[in-house]
């Protein structure tokens, strides 16, 4: 799956995403389309999800499926029987191969040995556990529903249930978290020997309790220098432990990169089902309504949900860069960009137009001058520094 030039984009295929919006409680920092206290919607939601999957068009269901990912929310709040119903509907409609990656996300508070064994029976071969931290104080300040002991037990249960491909999610930059506490999180994660580790920087999203706390000054977010140290710590510790840094926040044992997320980062097609899910198919983007009630209503009345997200070519270029530049050490060639965005060369029906490297010459010179990328005649590769300043790079491209 990986090469010296970064993860391979061969045979990734179309990705299927299934959204389960239910959570035990709402974490302080979360702005996902996830909800606590809506379990009464479980049945109508499941029915809507099955209807939406069943109504995929012929065009959509002839795609070769590279991966299936059930995320949320907290998918481990649903029973194995429910998970199996959803996976059967996916198998019937899309026929993913037995060997394709099929991930289910789980949170420590909602797993049991029986539940995990049931998910394997339902067809899942990869588990992503939302550990976030092994430090109880930090878990509490995130508003998580589990403690560190429960996280360790969940991992152990998953191995015993038979999951051979497990990813552990960590968060750094938690208010009050020290560098040594985070280093301890990394070493505890490594000691479990998961196949994959994600380490995300905590971001403050609008309309979350964390945002309010920061606004009121009751919580102070860490300084950039500490965040950089934490990022560096992640890269050096995990590299030393045999994990390859293949995306800004993701690390994998050789060959164990998350194929589903690679589809997004490589700009492949994906089909999303459930509230808040997005799809990208036939060069068009679609988004389902965020609220489960709206989603259920749309599917009940129209048989499917979602509206096309309209955007111009510039939006599409920026969206692609936002995802594709996250891949570590993988050169982005001008040929690839021209084929995607300038397929008619210098002349299309609107008349003459420059190719990518001419259109975006200014940001390309800027990232090169600032040591954020190595730019040469056939493409560019972000440097380590460039990965850290991805947002600034995108702002520069946005100015064009
Ligand atoms: S468990 Fe995940 S999806 Fe649910 S509220 Fe917490 S962060 Fe959000």
Short mmCIF file of C-alpha atoms and ligand atoms in Angstrom, two decimals:
data_model
loop_
_atom_site.label_atom_id
_atom_site.label_comp_id
_atom_site.label_asym_id
_atom_site.label_seq_id
_atom_site.Cartn_x
_atom_site.Cartn_y
_atom_site.Cartn_z
CA UNK A 1 0.00 0.00 0.00
CA UNK A 2 2.90 2.36 0.51
CA UNK A 3 5.91 3.32 -1.51
CA UNK A 4 8.96 5.44 -0.90
CA UNK A 5 7.01 8.23 -2.57
CA UNK A 6 4.18 7.98 -0.03
CA UNK A 7 1.02 5.88 -0.03
CA UNK A 8 0.13 4.28 -3.33
CA UNK A 9 -3.01 5.46 -5.10
CA UNK A 10 -3.36 2.24 -7.06
CA UNK A 11 -6.61 0.27 -6.68
CA UNK A 12 -8.05 2.42 -3.93
CA UNK A 13 -11.56 2.26 -5.41
CA UNK A 14 -14.71 4.03 -4.30
CA UNK A 15 -15.22 4.46 -0.54
CA UNK A 16 -18.52 3.94 1.25
CA UNK A 17 -19.21 5.88 4.45
CA UNK A 18 -22.07 4.98 6.81
CA UNK A 19 -22.93 7.50 9.52
CA UNK A 20 -24.26 6.52 12.95
CA UNK A 21 -25.10 9.76 14.78
CA UNK A 22 -25.80 8.45 18.27
CA UNK A 23 -23.44 9.08 21.22
CA UNK A 24 -23.61 8.30 24.93
CA UNK A 25 -22.92 11.97 25.73
CA UNK A 26 -21.67 14.97 23.79
CA UNK A 27 -17.97 15.78 24.18
CA UNK A 28 -17.05 19.41 24.87
CA UNK A 29 -15.13 19.93 21.65
CA UNK A 30 -17.35 18.03 19.22
CA UNK A 31 -19.03 19.68 16.25
CA UNK A 32 -19.75 16.46 14.34
CA UNK A 33 -23.27 15.55 13.31
CA UNK A 34 -23.63 13.48 16.47
CA UNK A 35 -26.21 13.54 19.23
CA UNK A 36 -26.75 12.29 22.76
CA UNK A 37 -30.29 11.55 23.96
CA UNK A 38 -31.75 10.71 20.55
CA UNK A 39 -31.84 6.94 20.84
CA UNK A 40 -35.63 7.09 20.24
CA UNK A 41 -34.70 7.86 16.62
CA UNK A 42 -32.69 4.66 16.25
CA UNK A 43 -35.38 2.65 14.48
CA UNK A 44 -36.60 5.30 12.01
CA UNK A 45 -32.97 6.26 11.39
CA UNK A 46 -31.97 2.70 10.62
CA UNK A 47 -34.93 2.34 8.26
CA UNK A 48 -33.96 5.56 6.48
CA UNK A 49 -30.34 4.42 6.20
CA UNK A 50 -31.39 1.10 4.67
CA UNK A 51 -33.70 2.91 2.24
CA UNK A 52 -30.97 5.34 1.23
CA UNK A 53 -28.46 2.54 0.62
CA UNK A 54 -31.06 0.61 -1.37
CA UNK A 55 -31.85 3.61 -3.54
CA UNK A 56 -28.30 4.13 -4.82
CA UNK A 57 -28.43 4.49 -8.59
CA UNK A 58 -27.16 1.90 -11.04
CA UNK A 59 -24.26 4.22 -11.87
CA UNK A 60 -23.28 4.38 -8.22
CA UNK A 61 -23.57 0.69 -7.49
CA UNK A 62 -21.37 -0.37 -10.40
CA UNK A 63 -18.36 1.32 -8.78
CA UNK A 64 -15.60 -0.96 -7.51
CA UNK A 65 -15.73 -0.55 -3.74
CA UNK A 66 -12.37 -0.22 -2.01
CA UNK A 67 -13.55 0.31 1.55
CA UNK A 68 -16.54 0.58 3.85
CA UNK A 69 -16.37 2.76 6.95
CA UNK A 70 -19.00 3.04 9.66
CA UNK A 71 -18.28 6.22 11.61
CA UNK A 72 -20.09 8.69 13.75
CA UNK A 73 -21.15 9.57 16.29
CA UNK A 74 -20.52 6.29 18.03
CA UNK A 75 -21.25 3.24 15.87
CA UNK A 76 -20.57 0.98 18.86
CA UNK A 77 -23.85 2.23 20.36
CA UNK A 78 -25.71 0.09 17.81
CA UNK A 79 -26.17 -3.64 18.28
CA UNK A 80 -24.27 -6.17 16.15
CA UNK A 81 -27.62 -7.24 14.67
CA UNK A 82 -28.30 -3.69 13.51
CA UNK A 83 -24.75 -3.38 12.17
CA UNK A 84 -25.24 -6.65 10.31
CA UNK A 85 -28.47 -5.40 8.69
CA UNK A 86 -26.66 -2.32 7.42
CA UNK A 87 -23.68 -4.30 6.15
CA UNK A 88 -26.02 -6.77 4.40
CA UNK A 89 -27.71 -3.88 2.62
CA UNK A 90 -24.29 -2.58 1.54
CA UNK A 91 -23.23 -6.06 0.37
CA UNK A 92 -26.45 -6.51 -1.60
CA UNK A 93 -26.17 -3.17 -3.34
CA UNK A 94 -22.42 -2.70 -3.79
CA UNK A 95 -20.90 -6.16 -3.37
CA UNK A 96 -17.57 -5.09 -1.83
CA UNK A 97 -14.98 -7.86 -1.98
CA UNK A 98 -14.44 -9.98 1.13
CA UNK A 99 -10.91 -8.63 1.45
CA UNK A 100 -11.80 -4.93 1.22
CA UNK A 101 -11.22 -2.82 4.30
CA UNK A 102 -14.34 -2.55 6.49
CA UNK A 103 -13.90 -0.34 9.52
CA UNK A 104 -16.21 0.32 12.44
CA UNK A 105 -15.51 3.11 14.92
CA UNK A 106 -15.98 2.33 18.60
CA UNK A 107 -15.71 4.24 21.82
CA UNK A 108 -14.46 2.49 24.96
CA UNK A 109 -17.60 3.13 27.03
CA UNK A 110 -19.93 1.27 24.68
CA UNK A 111 -18.02 -1.91 23.76
CA UNK A 112 -18.43 -5.37 25.25
CA UNK A 113 -16.74 -8.63 24.20
CA UNK A 114 -20.03 -9.86 22.70
CA UNK A 115 -20.62 -6.63 20.82
CA UNK A 116 -17.12 -6.66 19.32
CA UNK A 117 -17.40 -10.31 18.29
CA UNK A 118 -20.77 -9.45 16.72
CA UNK A 119 -19.22 -6.66 14.64
CA UNK A 120 -16.70 -9.10 13.22
CA UNK A 121 -19.55 -11.44 12.36
CA UNK A 122 -21.31 -8.51 10.68
CA UNK A 123 -18.29 -8.22 8.33
CA UNK A 124 -16.00 -5.64 9.90
CA UNK A 125 -12.25 -6.39 9.73
CA UNK A 126 -10.88 -3.14 11.16
CA UNK A 127 -11.68 -1.28 14.39
CA UNK A 128 -10.94 2.35 15.15
CA UNK A 129 -11.05 3.06 18.89
CA UNK A 130 -11.59 6.61 20.16
CA UNK A 131 -9.16 6.46 23.08
CA UNK A 132 -8.11 10.15 22.80
CA UNK A 133 -5.99 10.01 25.99
CA UNK A 134 -4.90 7.63 28.71
CA UNK A 135 -4.95 10.43 31.26
CA UNK A 136 -8.18 10.68 33.29
CA UNK A 137 -7.91 14.42 33.94
CA UNK A 138 -7.47 15.12 30.23
CA UNK A 139 -10.29 12.77 29.28
CA UNK A 140 -12.51 14.62 31.73
CA UNK A 141 -11.63 18.00 30.33
CA UNK A 142 -12.55 16.74 26.84
CA UNK A 143 -15.91 15.63 28.26
CA UNK A 144 -15.30 12.03 27.22
CA UNK A 145 -17.55 9.31 28.64
CA UNK A 146 -14.75 6.82 29.45
CA UNK A 147 -11.64 6.69 31.62
CA UNK A 148 -8.18 5.37 30.84
CA UNK A 149 -8.79 1.98 32.45
CA UNK A 150 -11.83 1.48 30.27
CA UNK A 151 -9.79 2.43 27.18
CA UNK A 152 -7.19 -0.24 27.97
CA UNK A 153 -9.92 -2.81 28.58
CA UNK A 154 -11.63 -1.92 25.29
CA UNK A 155 -8.42 -2.49 23.36
CA UNK A 156 -7.87 -5.83 25.08
CA UNK A 157 -11.47 -6.88 24.36
CA UNK A 158 -11.03 -5.96 20.69
CA UNK A 159 -7.93 -8.14 20.30
CA UNK A 160 -9.58 -11.02 22.11
CA UNK A 161 -12.67 -10.67 19.92
CA UNK A 162 -10.41 -11.18 16.90
CA UNK A 163 -9.73 -7.74 15.45
CA UNK A 164 -6.32 -7.96 13.76
CA UNK A 165 -6.36 -4.44 12.43
CA UNK A 166 -6.94 -1.81 15.12
CA UNK A 167 -6.43 1.93 15.04
CA UNK A 168 -6.11 4.04 18.18
CA UNK A 169 -7.14 7.72 18.09
CA UNK A 170 -5.31 10.22 20.29
CA UNK A 171 -5.84 13.95 20.77
CA UNK A 172 -3.15 16.46 21.72
CA UNK A 173 -3.30 20.11 22.62
CA UNK A 174 -5.89 19.52 25.35
CA UNK A 175 -6.07 22.55 27.68
CA UNK A 176 -3.76 21.91 30.63
CA UNK A 177 -2.13 18.87 29.01
CA UNK A 178 1.66 18.82 29.41
CA UNK A 179 4.18 17.53 26.89
CA UNK A 180 5.14 14.68 29.22
CA UNK A 181 1.49 13.68 29.66
CA UNK A 182 1.10 13.49 25.92
CA UNK A 183 4.39 11.57 25.59
CA UNK A 184 2.93 9.11 28.09
CA UNK A 185 -0.22 8.78 25.94
CA UNK A 186 1.92 7.94 22.92
CA UNK A 187 4.00 5.39 24.76
CA UNK A 188 0.88 3.71 26.21
CA UNK A 189 -0.64 3.56 22.73
CA UNK A 190 2.59 2.07 21.32
CA UNK A 191 2.71 -0.51 24.12
CA UNK A 192 -0.65 -1.86 22.91
CA UNK A 193 0.88 -2.38 19.43
CA UNK A 194 -2.09 -1.25 17.32
CA UNK A 195 -1.62 -1.40 13.55
CA UNK A 196 -2.48 2.28 13.18
CA UNK A 197 -2.38 5.41 15.34
CA UNK A 198 -4.05 8.76 14.63
CA UNK A 199 -2.98 11.80 16.63
CA UNK A 200 -5.15 14.84 16.04
CA UNK A 201 -4.60 18.32 17.36
CA UNK A 202 -7.60 19.57 19.34
CA UNK A 203 -9.30 22.40 17.51
CA UNK A 204 -11.83 24.81 18.95
CA UNK A 205 -14.95 24.68 16.81
CA UNK A 206 -17.66 27.32 16.95
CA UNK A 207 -20.88 26.55 18.82
CA UNK A 208 -19.26 23.93 21.06
CA UNK A 209 -18.99 24.10 24.86
CA UNK A 210 -15.20 24.32 24.43
CA UNK A 211 -15.61 27.40 22.24
CA UNK A 212 -17.75 29.05 24.96
CA UNK A 213 -15.19 28.19 27.66
CA UNK A 214 -12.36 29.66 25.58
CA UNK A 215 -14.42 32.78 24.82
CA UNK A 216 -15.20 33.28 28.52
CA UNK A 217 -11.55 32.70 29.41
CA UNK A 218 -12.33 29.78 31.73
CA UNK A 219 -10.16 27.58 29.53
CA UNK A 220 -6.87 28.56 27.92
CA UNK A 221 -5.71 26.77 24.81
CA UNK A 222 -2.03 25.76 24.60
CA UNK A 223 0.59 27.96 22.94
CA UNK A 224 1.70 27.17 19.38
CA UNK A 225 5.20 26.27 20.58
CA UNK A 226 3.81 23.50 22.82
CA UNK A 227 1.63 22.24 19.97
CA UNK A 228 4.67 22.07 17.70
CA UNK A 229 6.59 20.17 20.36
CA UNK A 230 3.71 17.72 20.71
CA UNK A 231 3.55 17.23 16.95
CA UNK A 232 7.33 16.67 16.75
CA UNK A 233 7.09 14.24 19.68
CA UNK A 234 4.40 12.28 17.87
CA UNK A 235 6.42 12.02 14.66
CA UNK A 236 9.70 11.04 16.30
CA UNK A 237 8.25 8.59 18.85
CA UNK A 238 5.97 6.83 16.42
CA UNK A 239 8.62 6.65 13.68
CA UNK A 240 11.01 5.10 16.19
CA UNK A 241 8.31 2.57 17.11
CA UNK A 242 7.95 1.48 13.46
CA UNK A 243 4.93 3.54 12.43
CA UNK A 244 5.19 5.34 9.10
CA UNK A 245 3.99 8.93 9.10
CA UNK A 246 1.85 8.89 5.95
CA UNK A 247 -0.61 11.72 6.57
CA UNK A 248 -0.37 14.83 8.74
CA UNK A 249 -2.10 13.12 11.69
CA UNK A 250 -1.85 9.45 10.76
CA UNK A 251 0.74 6.75 11.34
CA UNK A 252 0.68 3.11 10.31
CA UNK A 253 2.69 -0.06 10.51
CA UNK A 254 3.91 -0.94 6.97
CA UNK A 255 0.97 -1.68 4.70
CA UNK A 256 -1.63 -0.82 7.35
CA UNK A 257 -2.57 2.69 6.17
CA UNK A 258 -6.30 3.41 6.34
CA UNK A 259 -7.48 2.78 2.78
CA UNK A 260 -10.79 4.52 3.40
CA UNK A 261 -9.19 7.81 4.41
CA UNK A 262 -6.66 7.47 1.58
CA UNK A 263 -9.62 7.60 -0.81
CA UNK A 264 -10.54 11.04 0.52
CA UNK A 265 -6.98 12.33 0.55
CA UNK A 266 -6.31 11.09 -2.98
CA UNK A 267 -9.49 12.69 -4.33
CA UNK A 268 -11.20 9.37 -5.17
CA UNK A 269 -14.96 8.95 -5.36
CA UNK A 270 -16.92 8.26 -2.19
CA UNK A 271 -20.54 7.64 -1.28
CA UNK A 272 -21.85 8.72 2.11
CA UNK A 273 -25.06 7.48 3.74
CA UNK A 274 -26.76 8.91 6.81
CA UNK A 275 -27.22 12.37 8.29
CA UNK A 276 -24.42 14.82 7.57
CA UNK A 277 -22.78 12.40 5.12
CA UNK A 278 -21.19 13.73 1.94
CA UNK A 279 -20.69 12.05 -1.43
CA UNK A 280 -18.39 12.76 -4.35
CA UNK A 281 -19.39 10.95 -7.48
CA UNK A 282 -19.15 11.74 -11.21
CA UNK A 283 -17.24 14.95 -10.30
CA UNK A 284 -20.20 16.24 -8.27
CA UNK A 285 -20.53 16.70 -4.53
CA UNK A 286 -23.62 16.06 -2.44
CA UNK A 287 -24.39 16.65 1.24
CA UNK A 288 -27.08 15.09 3.39
CA UNK A 289 -28.85 17.21 6.04
CA UNK A 290 -27.05 17.32 9.39
CA UNK A 291 -30.04 16.75 11.65
CA UNK A 292 -31.19 13.11 11.84
CA UNK A 293 -34.85 14.25 11.91
CA UNK A 294 -34.40 16.17 8.61
CA UNK A 295 -32.53 13.25 7.10
CA UNK A 296 -35.24 10.77 8.07
CA UNK A 297 -37.94 13.10 6.70
CA UNK A 298 -36.12 13.54 3.36
CA UNK A 299 -35.57 9.82 2.88
CA UNK A 300 -39.13 9.01 3.96
CA UNK A 301 -40.62 11.46 1.50
CA UNK A 302 -38.19 11.26 -1.44
CA UNK A 303 -36.54 7.85 -1.07
CA UNK A 304 -33.13 9.47 -0.75
CA UNK A 305 -31.51 12.52 0.80
CA UNK A 306 -29.01 15.18 -0.08
CA UNK A 307 -28.46 18.19 -2.24
CA UNK A 308 -25.70 18.97 -4.67
CA UNK A 309 -22.99 21.30 -3.37
CA UNK A 310 -22.34 23.75 -6.11
CA UNK A 311 -18.91 25.26 -6.52
CA UNK A 312 -16.69 26.55 -9.27
CA UNK A 313 -13.42 25.14 -10.52
CA UNK A 314 -11.43 27.19 -8.00
CA UNK A 315 -13.41 25.63 -5.13
CA UNK A 316 -12.73 22.18 -6.52
CA UNK A 317 -8.99 22.87 -6.80
CA UNK A 318 -8.86 24.13 -3.20
CA UNK A 319 -10.85 21.20 -1.88
CA UNK A 320 -8.56 18.78 -3.66
CA UNK A 321 -5.42 20.51 -2.33
CA UNK A 322 -6.87 20.54 1.19
CA UNK A 323 -7.08 16.75 1.15
CA UNK A 324 -4.23 15.74 -1.13
CA UNK A 325 -1.55 17.88 0.50
CA UNK A 326 -2.10 16.06 3.79
CA UNK A 327 -0.29 13.01 2.43
CA UNK A 328 3.29 12.98 3.68
CA UNK A 329 6.11 12.80 1.11
CA UNK A 330 3.79 12.19 -1.83
CA UNK A 331 4.65 14.44 -4.73
CA UNK A 332 1.73 16.20 -6.38
CA UNK A 333 2.51 16.37 -10.08
CA UNK A 334 1.34 19.11 -12.43
CA UNK A 335 0.31 16.35 -14.83
CA UNK A 336 -2.10 14.95 -12.22
CA UNK A 337 -3.48 18.42 -11.52
CA UNK A 338 -3.83 19.29 -15.21
CA UNK A 339 -5.65 16.04 -15.92
CA UNK A 340 -8.06 16.71 -13.06
CA UNK A 341 -8.72 20.41 -13.51
CA UNK A 342 -7.49 21.42 -16.98
CA UNK A 343 -8.42 18.40 -19.10
CA UNK A 344 -8.83 20.55 -22.20
CA UNK A 345 -5.33 21.97 -22.02
CA UNK A 346 -4.90 25.60 -22.92
CA UNK A 347 -8.12 25.84 -24.93
CA UNK A 348 -11.53 24.76 -23.80
CA UNK A 349 -15.00 25.96 -24.76
CA UNK A 350 -14.38 29.18 -22.81
CA UNK A 351 -11.21 29.93 -24.76
CA UNK A 352 -7.55 29.83 -23.77
CA UNK A 353 -6.67 29.00 -20.18
CA UNK A 354 -3.40 28.48 -18.35
CA UNK A 355 -2.42 25.16 -16.86
CA UNK A 356 -2.02 24.59 -13.12
CA UNK A 357 1.59 25.65 -12.67
CA UNK A 358 0.97 28.91 -14.52
CA UNK A 359 -2.36 29.67 -12.84
CA UNK A 360 -0.95 29.03 -9.39
CA UNK A 361 2.61 30.30 -10.03
CA UNK A 362 2.45 32.88 -7.22
CA UNK A 363 1.54 30.47 -4.35
CA UNK A 364 3.97 27.90 -5.76
CA UNK A 365 6.80 30.45 -5.62
CA UNK A 366 5.66 31.51 -2.13
CA UNK A 367 5.69 27.97 -0.67
CA UNK A 368 9.07 27.31 -2.27
CA UNK A 369 10.60 30.57 -0.99
CA UNK A 370 9.35 29.90 2.55
CA UNK A 371 10.68 26.35 2.67
CA UNK A 372 7.18 24.88 2.81
CA UNK A 373 7.56 22.75 -0.32
CA UNK A 374 10.08 21.52 -2.82
CA UNK A 375 8.80 22.77 -6.16
CA UNK A 376 10.33 21.64 -9.43
CA UNK A 377 9.36 21.51 -13.08
CA UNK A 378 6.96 18.57 -12.77
CA UNK A 379 5.29 19.13 -9.41
CA UNK A 380 5.76 19.81 -5.71
CA UNK A 381 6.12 17.99 -2.39
CA UNK A 382 5.44 19.61 0.99
CA UNK A 383 8.34 19.69 3.41
CA UNK A 384 7.93 18.76 7.08
CA UNK A 385 7.53 22.46 7.83
CA UNK A 386 4.91 22.67 5.08
CA UNK A 387 2.79 20.01 6.78
CA UNK A 388 2.70 22.14 9.90
CA UNK A 389 1.60 25.22 7.98
CA UNK A 390 -0.95 23.60 5.71
CA UNK A 391 -3.61 26.20 6.55
CA UNK A 392 -1.30 29.06 5.53
CA UNK A 393 -0.46 27.27 2.29
CA UNK A 394 -4.13 26.87 1.45
CA UNK A 395 -4.77 30.55 2.19
CA UNK A 396 -2.08 31.44 -0.36
CA UNK A 397 -3.70 29.24 -3.02
CA UNK A 398 -7.07 30.74 -2.13
CA UNK A 399 -5.83 34.24 -3.04
CA UNK A 400 -5.46 33.29 -6.72
S1 LIG B 1 -17.89 10.47 20.99
FE1 LIG B 1 -17.05 11.43 19.13
S2 LIG B 1 -18.84 11.95 17.88
FE2 LIG B 1 -19.59 11.50 19.96
S3 LIG B 1 -19.70 13.49 20.94
FE3 LIG B 1 -17.67 12.64 21.44
S4 LIG B 1 -16.31 13.41 19.81
FE4 LIG B 1 -18.42 13.72 19.13
#
